Coordinates of N, CA and C in Angstrom, one line a residue:
M28 N 60.7 57.1 -4.0 CA 60.1 56.1 -3.1 C 58.5 56.3 -3.1
A29 N 57.8 55.2 -3.2 CA 56.3 55.3 -3.2 C 55.9 55.7 -1.8
P30 N 54.8 56.5 -1.7 CA 54.4 56.8 -0.3 C 53.8 55.6 0.4
K31 N 54.0 55.6 1.7 CA 53.5 54.4 2.5 C 52.0 54.5 2.6
V32 N 51.4 53.4 2.4 CA 49.9 53.3 2.4 C 49.5 52.8 3.8
S33 N 48.6 53.5 4.5 CA 48.1 53.0 5.8 C 47.3 51.8 5.7
D34 N 47.2 51.1 6.9 CA 46.4 49.9 7.0 C 44.9 50.2 6.8
E35 N 44.5 51.4 7.3 CA 43.1 51.9 7.1 C 42.8 52.0 5.7
Y36 N 43.7 52.6 4.9 CA 43.5 52.8 3.5 C 43.4 51.5 2.8
K37 N 44.2 50.5 3.1 CA 44.2 49.2 2.5 C 42.9 48.5 2.7
I38 N 42.4 48.6 4.0 CA 41.1 47.9 4.3 C 40.0 48.6 3.5
K39 N 40.0 49.9 3.5 CA 39.0 50.6 2.7 C 39.0 50.3 1.2
K40 N 40.2 50.2 0.7 CA 40.4 49.9 -0.7 C 39.9 48.5 -1.0
K41 N 40.3 47.6 -0.2 CA 39.9 46.2 -0.4 C 38.4 46.0 -0.4
I42 N 37.7 46.7 0.5 CA 36.2 46.7 0.6 C 35.6 47.2 -0.7
E43 N 36.2 48.3 -1.2 CA 35.7 48.9 -2.4 C 35.9 48.0 -3.6
L44 N 37.0 47.2 -3.6 CA 37.2 46.3 -4.7 C 36.3 45.1 -4.6
L45 N 36.0 44.7 -3.4 CA 35.0 43.6 -3.1 C 33.6 44.0 -3.6
Q46 N 33.3 45.2 -3.3 CA 31.9 45.7 -3.7 C 31.8 45.8 -5.2
A47 N 32.9 46.2 -5.9 CA 32.9 46.3 -7.3 C 32.8 44.8 -7.9
A48 N 33.5 43.9 -7.3 CA 33.5 42.5 -7.7 C 32.1 41.9 -7.5
K49 N 31.4 42.3 -6.4 CA 30.1 41.8 -6.2 C 29.1 42.3 -7.3
R50 N 29.3 43.5 -7.7 CA 28.4 44.0 -8.8 C 28.7 43.2 -10.1
V51 N 29.9 42.9 -10.3 CA 30.3 42.1 -11.5 C 29.7 40.7 -11.4
F52 N 29.8 40.0 -10.3 CA 29.4 38.6 -10.1 C 27.8 38.6 -10.2
I53 N 27.2 39.6 -9.7 CA 25.7 39.6 -9.8 C 25.3 39.7 -11.2
K54 N 26.0 40.5 -12.0 CA 25.6 40.7 -13.4 C 26.0 39.5 -14.3
K55 N 27.2 39.0 -14.0 CA 27.7 38.0 -15.0 C 27.7 36.6 -14.4
G56 N 27.5 36.4 -13.1 CA 27.7 35.1 -12.5 C 29.2 34.9 -12.3
Y57 N 29.6 33.7 -11.8 CA 31.0 33.5 -11.5 C 31.7 33.0 -12.7
T58 N 31.2 32.1 -13.5 CA 31.9 31.4 -14.5 C 32.2 32.4 -15.7
R59 N 31.4 33.4 -15.9 CA 31.6 34.3 -17.0 C 32.4 35.6 -16.6
A60 N 32.6 35.7 -15.3 CA 33.3 36.9 -14.9 C 34.8 36.8 -15.0
T61 N 35.5 37.9 -15.2 CA 37.0 37.8 -15.3 C 37.6 38.9 -14.4
M62 N 38.9 38.8 -14.1 CA 39.5 39.8 -13.3 C 39.5 41.2 -14.1
Q63 N 39.5 41.1 -15.4 CA 39.4 42.3 -16.2 C 38.1 43.0 -16.0
D64 N 37.0 42.2 -15.8 CA 35.7 42.8 -15.6 C 35.7 43.6 -14.2
V65 N 36.4 43.0 -13.3 CA 36.4 43.7 -11.9 C 37.3 44.9 -12.0
M66 N 38.4 44.9 -12.8 CA 39.2 46.1 -13.0 C 38.4 47.2 -13.6
D67 N 37.6 46.9 -14.6 CA 36.8 47.9 -15.3 C 35.8 48.4 -14.4
E68 N 35.1 47.6 -13.7 CA 34.0 48.0 -12.8 C 34.6 48.9 -11.7
A69 N 35.7 48.5 -11.1 CA 36.3 49.3 -10.0 C 37.1 50.5 -10.5
G70 N 37.4 50.5 -11.8 CA 38.2 51.6 -12.4 C 39.6 51.7 -11.8
V71 N 40.2 50.4 -11.7 CA 41.6 50.3 -11.2 C 42.5 49.6 -12.3
S72 N 43.8 49.7 -12.1 CA 44.7 49.0 -13.0 C 44.9 47.6 -12.6
R73 N 45.5 46.8 -13.4 CA 45.8 45.4 -13.2 C 46.6 45.3 -11.9
G74 N 47.6 46.1 -11.8 CA 48.5 46.0 -10.6 C 47.8 46.3 -9.3
A75 N 46.8 47.3 -9.4 CA 46.1 47.6 -8.2 C 45.2 46.5 -7.7
L76 N 44.6 45.8 -8.6 CA 43.7 44.6 -8.3 C 44.5 43.5 -7.8
Y77 N 45.6 43.1 -8.5 CA 46.4 42.0 -8.1 C 47.2 42.2 -6.9
A78 N 47.3 43.5 -6.4 CA 48.0 43.7 -5.2 C 47.2 43.2 -4.0
Y79 N 45.9 43.0 -4.2 CA 45.0 42.5 -3.2 C 44.5 41.0 -3.4
F80 N 44.4 40.7 -4.7 CA 43.8 39.3 -5.0 C 44.7 38.7 -6.1
D81 N 45.1 37.4 -5.9 CA 46.0 36.8 -6.9 C 45.2 36.2 -8.1
N82 N 43.9 35.9 -7.9 CA 43.1 35.3 -8.9 C 41.7 35.4 -8.6
L83 N 40.8 35.0 -9.6 CA 39.4 35.1 -9.4 C 38.8 34.3 -8.3
E84 N 39.4 33.1 -8.1 CA 38.9 32.2 -7.0 C 39.1 32.8 -5.7
L85 N 40.3 33.3 -5.5 CA 40.6 34.0 -4.2 C 39.8 35.2 -3.9
L86 N 39.6 36.0 -5.0 CA 38.7 37.1 -4.9 C 37.3 36.8 -4.5
Y87 N 36.8 35.7 -5.1 CA 35.4 35.3 -4.8 C 35.4 34.8 -3.4
L88 N 36.4 34.1 -3.0 CA 36.4 33.5 -1.6 C 36.4 34.6 -0.6
E89 N 37.2 35.7 -0.8 CA 37.2 36.8 0.1 C 35.8 37.5 0.1
L90 N 35.2 37.6 -1.0 CA 33.9 38.2 -1.1 C 32.9 37.4 -0.3
L91 N 33.0 36.1 -0.4 CA 32.1 35.2 0.3 C 32.3 35.3 1.8
Q92 N 33.5 35.4 2.2 CA 33.7 35.6 3.7 C 33.2 37.0 4.1
F93 N 33.4 38.0 3.3 CA 32.9 39.3 3.7 C 31.4 39.3 3.8
E94 N 30.7 38.7 2.9 CA 29.2 38.6 2.9 C 28.8 37.7 4.1
D95 N 29.4 36.6 4.4 CA 29.1 35.8 5.5 C 29.2 36.5 6.8
Q96 N 30.2 37.4 6.9 CA 30.4 38.1 8.1 C 29.3 39.1 8.5
Q97 N 28.6 39.5 7.4 CA 27.4 40.4 7.7 C 26.3 39.6 8.4
D98 N 26.1 38.4 8.0 CA 25.1 37.5 8.6 C 25.5 37.2 10.1
V99 N 26.8 36.9 10.3 CA 27.3 36.6 11.6 C 27.0 37.8 12.6
Q100 N 27.2 39.0 12.1 CA 27.0 40.2 12.9 C 25.6 40.4 13.4
V101 N 24.6 39.9 12.5 CA 23.2 40.0 12.8 C 22.9 39.2 14.1
F102 N 23.6 38.1 14.4 CA 23.3 37.3 15.5 C 24.2 37.5 16.7
T103 N 24.6 38.8 16.8 CA 25.2 39.3 18.1 C 24.1 40.0 18.9
P104 N 23.9 39.6 20.1 CA 22.8 40.2 20.9 C 22.9 41.7 20.8
I105 N 21.7 42.3 20.6 CA 21.6 43.7 20.5 C 20.7 44.3 21.6
A106 N 21.2 45.3 22.3 CA 20.4 46.0 23.3 C 19.1 46.6 22.8
G107 N 18.0 46.3 23.5 CA 16.8 46.9 23.0 C 16.0 46.0 22.1
E108 N 16.6 44.9 21.6 CA 15.9 43.9 20.8 C 15.9 42.6 21.4
T109 N 14.8 41.9 21.3 CA 14.7 40.5 21.9 C 15.4 39.6 20.8
S110 N 15.7 38.4 21.3 CA 16.4 37.4 20.4 C 15.4 37.0 19.3
W111 N 14.1 36.9 19.6 CA 13.1 36.6 18.6 C 13.0 37.7 17.6
Q112 N 13.0 38.9 18.0 CA 13.0 40.0 17.0 C 14.2 40.0 16.1
Q113 N 15.3 39.6 16.6 CA 16.5 39.5 15.7 C 16.3 38.4 14.7
V114 N 15.8 37.2 15.2 CA 15.5 36.1 14.3 C 14.6 36.5 13.2
T115 N 13.4 37.1 13.5 CA 12.4 37.5 12.5 C 13.0 38.5 11.6
K116 N 13.8 39.5 12.1 CA 14.3 40.5 11.2 C 15.3 39.9 10.2
W117 N 16.1 38.9 10.6 CA 17.0 38.2 9.7 C 16.2 37.4 8.6
V118 N 15.1 36.7 9.1 CA 14.3 35.9 8.2 C 13.7 36.8 7.1
Y119 N 13.2 38.0 7.5 CA 12.6 38.9 6.5 C 13.6 39.5 5.6
K120 N 14.8 39.7 6.1 CA 15.9 40.1 5.3 C 16.2 39.1 4.2
Q121 N 16.2 37.8 4.6 CA 16.5 36.8 3.6 C 15.3 36.7 2.6
Q122 N 14.1 37.0 3.0 CA 13.0 37.0 2.1 C 13.1 38.1 1.0
V123 N 13.5 39.2 1.4 CA 13.7 40.3 0.5 C 14.8 39.9 -0.5
E124 N 15.9 39.4 0.0 CA 17.0 39.0 -0.9 C 16.6 37.9 -1.9
I125 N 15.8 36.9 -1.4 CA 15.4 35.8 -2.3 C 14.4 36.3 -3.3
E126 N 13.5 37.2 -2.9 CA 12.5 37.7 -3.8 C 13.2 38.5 -4.9
K127 N 14.4 39.0 -4.6 CA 15.1 39.8 -5.7 C 16.4 39.0 -6.0
I128 N 16.2 37.7 -6.3 CA 17.3 36.8 -6.4 C 18.3 37.2 -7.5
E129 N 17.7 37.8 -8.6 CA 18.6 38.2 -9.7 C 19.5 39.4 -9.3
Q130 N 19.3 40.0 -8.1 CA 20.1 41.1 -7.7 C 21.1 40.6 -6.6
T131 N 21.2 39.3 -6.4 CA 22.0 38.7 -5.3 C 23.1 37.8 -6.0
L132 N 23.9 37.3 -5.1 CA 25.0 36.4 -5.5 C 24.6 35.0 -5.6
S133 N 23.4 34.7 -5.5 CA 22.9 33.2 -5.4 C 23.4 32.4 -6.6
Q134 N 23.2 33.0 -7.8 CA 23.6 32.2 -9.0 C 25.1 32.1 -9.1
A135 N 25.8 33.1 -8.8 CA 27.3 33.1 -8.7 C 27.8 32.1 -7.7
N136 N 27.1 32.1 -6.5 CA 27.5 31.1 -5.5 C 27.4 29.7 -5.9
S137 N 26.3 29.4 -6.6 CA 26.1 28.0 -7.1 C 27.2 27.6 -8.1
E138 N 27.5 28.5 -9.0 CA 28.6 28.3 -9.9 C 30.0 28.1 -9.2
F139 N 30.2 29.0 -8.2 CA 31.5 28.9 -7.5 C 31.6 27.6 -6.8
F140 N 30.6 27.2 -6.1 CA 30.7 25.9 -5.3 C 30.8 24.7 -6.2
L141 N 30.2 24.8 -7.4 CA 30.3 23.7 -8.3 C 31.7 23.6 -8.9
S142 N 32.3 24.8 -9.1 CA 33.6 24.8 -9.6 C 34.7 24.3 -8.7
L143 N 34.3 24.2 -7.4 CA 35.3 23.7 -6.3 C 34.9 22.3 -5.8
K144 N 34.1 21.6 -6.6 CA 33.7 20.3 -6.1 C 34.8 19.3 -6.1
D145 N 35.9 19.6 -6.9 CA 37.1 18.8 -6.9 C 37.7 18.8 -5.4
Q146 N 38.0 17.6 -4.9 CA 38.5 17.5 -3.5 C 39.7 18.2 -3.3
Q147 N 40.6 18.2 -4.3 CA 41.9 18.9 -4.1 C 41.7 20.4 -3.9
K148 N 40.7 21.0 -4.7 CA 40.5 22.4 -4.6 C 39.9 22.7 -3.2
Q149 N 39.0 21.9 -2.8 CA 38.4 22.1 -1.4 C 39.4 22.1 -0.4
Q150 N 40.4 21.2 -0.5 CA 41.5 21.2 0.5 C 42.3 22.5 0.4
S151 N 42.4 23.1 -0.8 CA 43.2 24.3 -0.9 C 42.5 25.5 -0.3
Y152 N 41.2 25.4 -0.2 CA 40.4 26.5 0.4 C 39.6 26.0 1.5
P153 N 40.2 25.8 2.7 CA 39.5 25.2 3.8 C 38.2 25.9 4.3
Y154 N 38.1 27.2 4.0 CA 36.9 28.0 4.4 C 35.7 27.4 3.8
I155 N 35.8 26.9 2.6 CA 34.7 26.3 1.9 C 34.0 25.2 2.7
T156 N 34.9 24.3 3.3 CA 34.4 23.2 4.1 C 34.0 23.6 5.5
T157 N 34.4 24.7 5.9 CA 34.1 25.1 7.3 C 33.0 26.2 7.4
R158 N 32.6 26.8 6.3 CA 31.7 28.0 6.4 C 30.3 27.5 6.9
Y159 N 29.9 26.3 6.5 CA 28.6 25.8 6.9 C 28.6 25.6 8.4
E160 N 29.6 24.9 8.9 CA 29.7 24.6 10.3 C 29.9 25.9 11.1
K161 N 30.5 26.9 10.6 CA 30.7 28.2 11.2 C 29.4 28.8 11.5
M162 N 28.5 28.8 10.4 CA 27.2 29.4 10.6 C 26.3 28.6 11.6
V163 N 26.5 27.3 11.5 CA 25.8 26.4 12.5 C 26.2 26.8 13.9
D164 N 27.5 27.0 14.1 CA 28.0 27.4 15.5 C 27.4 28.8 15.9
V165 N 27.4 29.7 15.0 CA 26.9 31.1 15.3 C 25.4 31.0 15.7
L166 N 24.6 30.3 14.9 CA 23.2 30.2 15.2 C 22.9 29.4 16.5
T167 N 23.7 28.3 16.7 CA 23.5 27.5 17.9 C 23.8 28.3 19.1
A168 N 24.9 29.1 19.1 CA 25.3 29.9 20.2 C 24.2 31.0 20.5
F169 N 23.7 31.5 19.4 CA 22.6 32.6 19.6 C 21.4 32.0 20.2
F170 N 21.0 30.8 19.7 CA 19.8 30.2 20.3 C 20.0 29.8 21.8
A171 N 21.3 29.3 22.0 CA 21.6 28.9 23.4 C 21.6 30.1 24.3
H172 N 22.1 31.3 23.8 CA 22.1 32.5 24.6 C 20.6 32.9 24.9
G173 N 19.8 32.8 23.9 CA 18.4 33.2 24.1 C 17.7 32.3 25.2
T174 N 18.1 31.0 25.2 CA 17.6 30.0 26.1 C 18.1 30.4 27.5
A175 N 19.4 30.7 27.6 CA 20.0 31.0 28.9 C 19.4 32.3 29.6
T176 N 19.0 33.2 28.7 CA 18.4 34.5 29.2 C 16.9 34.3 29.4
G177 N 16.3 33.2 29.1 CA 14.9 32.9 29.3 C 14.0 33.4 28.2
E178 N 14.6 33.8 27.1 CA 13.9 34.3 26.0 C 13.3 33.2 25.1
F179 N 14.0 32.0 25.1 CA 13.5 30.9 24.3 C 13.3 29.7 25.3
K180 N 12.3 28.9 24.9 CA 12.1 27.6 25.6 C 12.1 26.5 24.4
P181 N 13.3 26.2 23.9 CA 13.3 25.4 22.7 C 12.8 23.9 22.9
Q182 N 12.1 23.4 21.9 CA 11.6 22.1 22.0 C 12.5 21.1 21.3
L183 N 13.6 21.6 20.7 CA 14.6 20.8 20.1 C 16.0 21.3 20.4
P184 N 17.0 20.5 20.3 CA 18.4 21.1 20.6 C 18.7 22.3 19.7
P185 N 19.3 23.3 20.2 CA 19.6 24.5 19.4 C 20.4 24.2 18.1
E186 N 21.3 23.2 18.2 CA 22.0 22.9 17.0 C 21.1 22.3 15.9
A187 N 20.1 21.5 16.3 CA 19.2 21.0 15.3 C 18.4 22.1 14.6
I188 N 18.0 23.1 15.4 CA 17.2 24.2 14.9 C 18.1 25.0 13.9
A189 N 19.3 25.2 14.3 CA 20.3 26.0 13.5 C 20.4 25.3 12.1
R190 N 20.6 24.0 12.1 CA 20.8 23.3 10.8 C 19.5 23.3 10.0
Y191 N 18.4 23.2 10.7 CA 17.1 23.3 9.9 C 17.0 24.6 9.3
L192 N 17.3 25.7 10.0 CA 17.1 27.1 9.5 C 18.0 27.3 8.2
I193 N 19.2 26.9 8.3 CA 20.2 27.0 7.2 C 19.7 26.2 6.0
S194 N 19.2 25.0 6.2 CA 18.8 24.2 5.1 C 17.6 24.7 4.4
V195 N 16.6 25.3 5.2 CA 15.4 25.9 4.5 C 15.8 27.1 3.7
I196 N 16.6 28.0 4.3 CA 17.0 29.2 3.6 C 17.8 28.9 2.3
D197 N 18.8 28.0 2.4 CA 19.6 27.6 1.3 C 18.8 26.9 0.2
G198 N 17.9 26.0 0.6 CA 17.1 25.3 -0.3 C 16.1 26.2 -1.1
L199 N 15.5 27.1 -0.4 CA 14.6 28.1 -1.0 C 15.3 29.0 -1.9
M200 N 16.5 29.4 -1.5 CA 17.3 30.3 -2.4 C 17.7 29.6 -3.7
L201 N 18.1 28.4 -3.6 CA 18.5 27.6 -4.8 C 17.3 27.4 -5.7
D202 N 16.2 27.0 -5.1 CA 15.0 26.7 -5.9 C 14.5 28.0 -6.6
T203 N 14.6 29.1 -5.9 CA 14.1 30.4 -6.5 C 15.1 30.9 -7.6
A204 N 16.4 30.6 -7.4 CA 17.3 31.0 -8.5 C 17.0 30.2 -9.8
H205 N 16.5 29.0 -9.7 CA 16.2 28.3 -10.9 C 14.8 28.5 -11.4
L206 N 13.8 28.7 -10.5 CA 12.4 28.7 -10.8 C 11.7 30.1 -10.8
G207 N 12.3 31.0 -10.0 CA 11.7 32.3 -9.8 C 10.8 32.4 -8.6
A208 N 10.7 33.6 -8.0 CA 10.1 33.8 -6.8 C 8.6 33.5 -6.8
E209 N 7.9 33.7 -8.0 CA 6.5 33.5 -8.0 C 6.2 32.0 -7.9
K210 N 7.1 31.2 -8.6 CA 6.9 29.7 -8.5 C 7.1 29.2 -7.1
T211 N 8.1 29.7 -6.4 CA 8.4 29.1 -5.1 C 7.6 29.8 -4.0
K212 N 6.9 30.8 -4.3 CA 6.0 31.5 -3.3 C 6.8 31.8 -2.0
V213 N 7.8 32.7 -2.2 CA 8.8 32.9 -1.1 C 8.1 33.5 0.1
S214 N 7.2 34.4 0.0 CA 6.6 35.0 1.2 C 5.8 34.0 2.0
V215 N 5.1 33.1 1.3 CA 4.3 32.1 2.0 C 5.3 31.1 2.7
Q216 N 6.4 30.7 2.1 CA 7.3 29.8 2.7 C 8.0 30.4 3.9
M217 N 8.3 31.7 3.8 CA 8.9 32.4 4.9 C 8.0 32.5 6.2
E218 N 6.7 32.7 5.9 CA 5.8 32.7 7.0 C 5.7 31.3 7.6
A219 N 5.7 30.3 6.8 CA 5.8 28.9 7.3 C 7.0 28.6 8.1
L220 N 8.1 29.2 7.6 CA 9.4 29.0 8.4 C 9.3 29.7 9.7
L221 N 8.8 30.9 9.8 CA 8.7 31.6 11.1 C 7.7 30.8 12.0
F222 N 6.6 30.3 11.5 CA 5.7 29.5 12.3 C 6.4 28.3 12.9
S223 N 7.2 27.6 12.1 CA 7.9 26.4 12.6 C 9.0 26.8 13.6
L224 N 9.7 27.9 13.3 CA 10.7 28.4 14.3 C 10.1 28.8 15.6
R225 N 8.9 29.4 15.5 CA 8.3 29.8 16.8 C 7.9 28.5 17.6
A226 N 7.5 27.5 16.9 CA 7.1 26.2 17.6 C 8.4 25.6 18.2
M227 N 9.5 25.6 17.5 CA 10.7 25.0 17.9 C 11.4 25.8 19.0
L228 N 11.5 27.1 18.9 CA 12.2 27.9 19.8 C 11.4 28.3 21.0
G229 N 10.1 28.4 20.9 CA 9.2 28.8 22.0 C 9.6 30.1 22.6
P230 N 9.6 31.2 21.7 CA 10.0 32.5 22.3 C 9.0 33.0 23.3
I231 N 9.5 33.6 24.4 CA 8.6 34.2 25.4 C 8.3 35.6 25.0
Q232 N 7.0 35.8 24.9 CA 6.5 37.2 24.5 C 6.3 38.1 25.7

C-alpha cells in the first residue's frame, strides 16, 4: 500500500509544480510550452504532474489564480503602513515587473487569453470572466476602507479609480511586451500614474 500523503505535502508539492511551470511559461510562452516541458523542469514523472493537473490549460489557470492571489494579499490593510504607502509600493512593484517584462508571464498571459477567446472555452473556465471583476472588487474595497479610516478623500467613486488603475497597468504591460520598456518609458508613465492616483484618491499625509 502506498504511504498516505498529507494535505500539507500536497499543497507544498503543488506550489513547487506551479513555480516550475511559471519558469517554463516565462521562457517559452504559453503556446510553445508542453506538459513535458513542465515535467522536465520540475524533475517529476508524468504521473506526478497529472496527479495535480489534467492538462496545460488547467495548469495555466491554476498558475494564474496563484499569481493573482499574490496581488490580492497586497491590498489587505497592513499595520504600520498607510493605505497610500501600500498603493505606491504596489505600483512600484508593477514598474519593476514591467521593466523586466521578458522575465514575467505577460507574453504567456496574452497567448493564454487569446487561446480562450472562444465563448465555449470561457464558459468552461468561469475564473477567466470573473478575475477582472474580482480585482476591481479588491481595489474598490481597499479604497473604500482608506476612505472610511480618513486616509483618502477620493474625488471619484472608488470603483472608477479601481478600473482606471487596472486599465493603465494592463495597457502598459501589453504595450511593453510588444515594444519594450525603453519605447514605452515605463518609469515616466508610472510617475504619471501615481500623480493621477494622488489627485483622484486625495491621500491625507
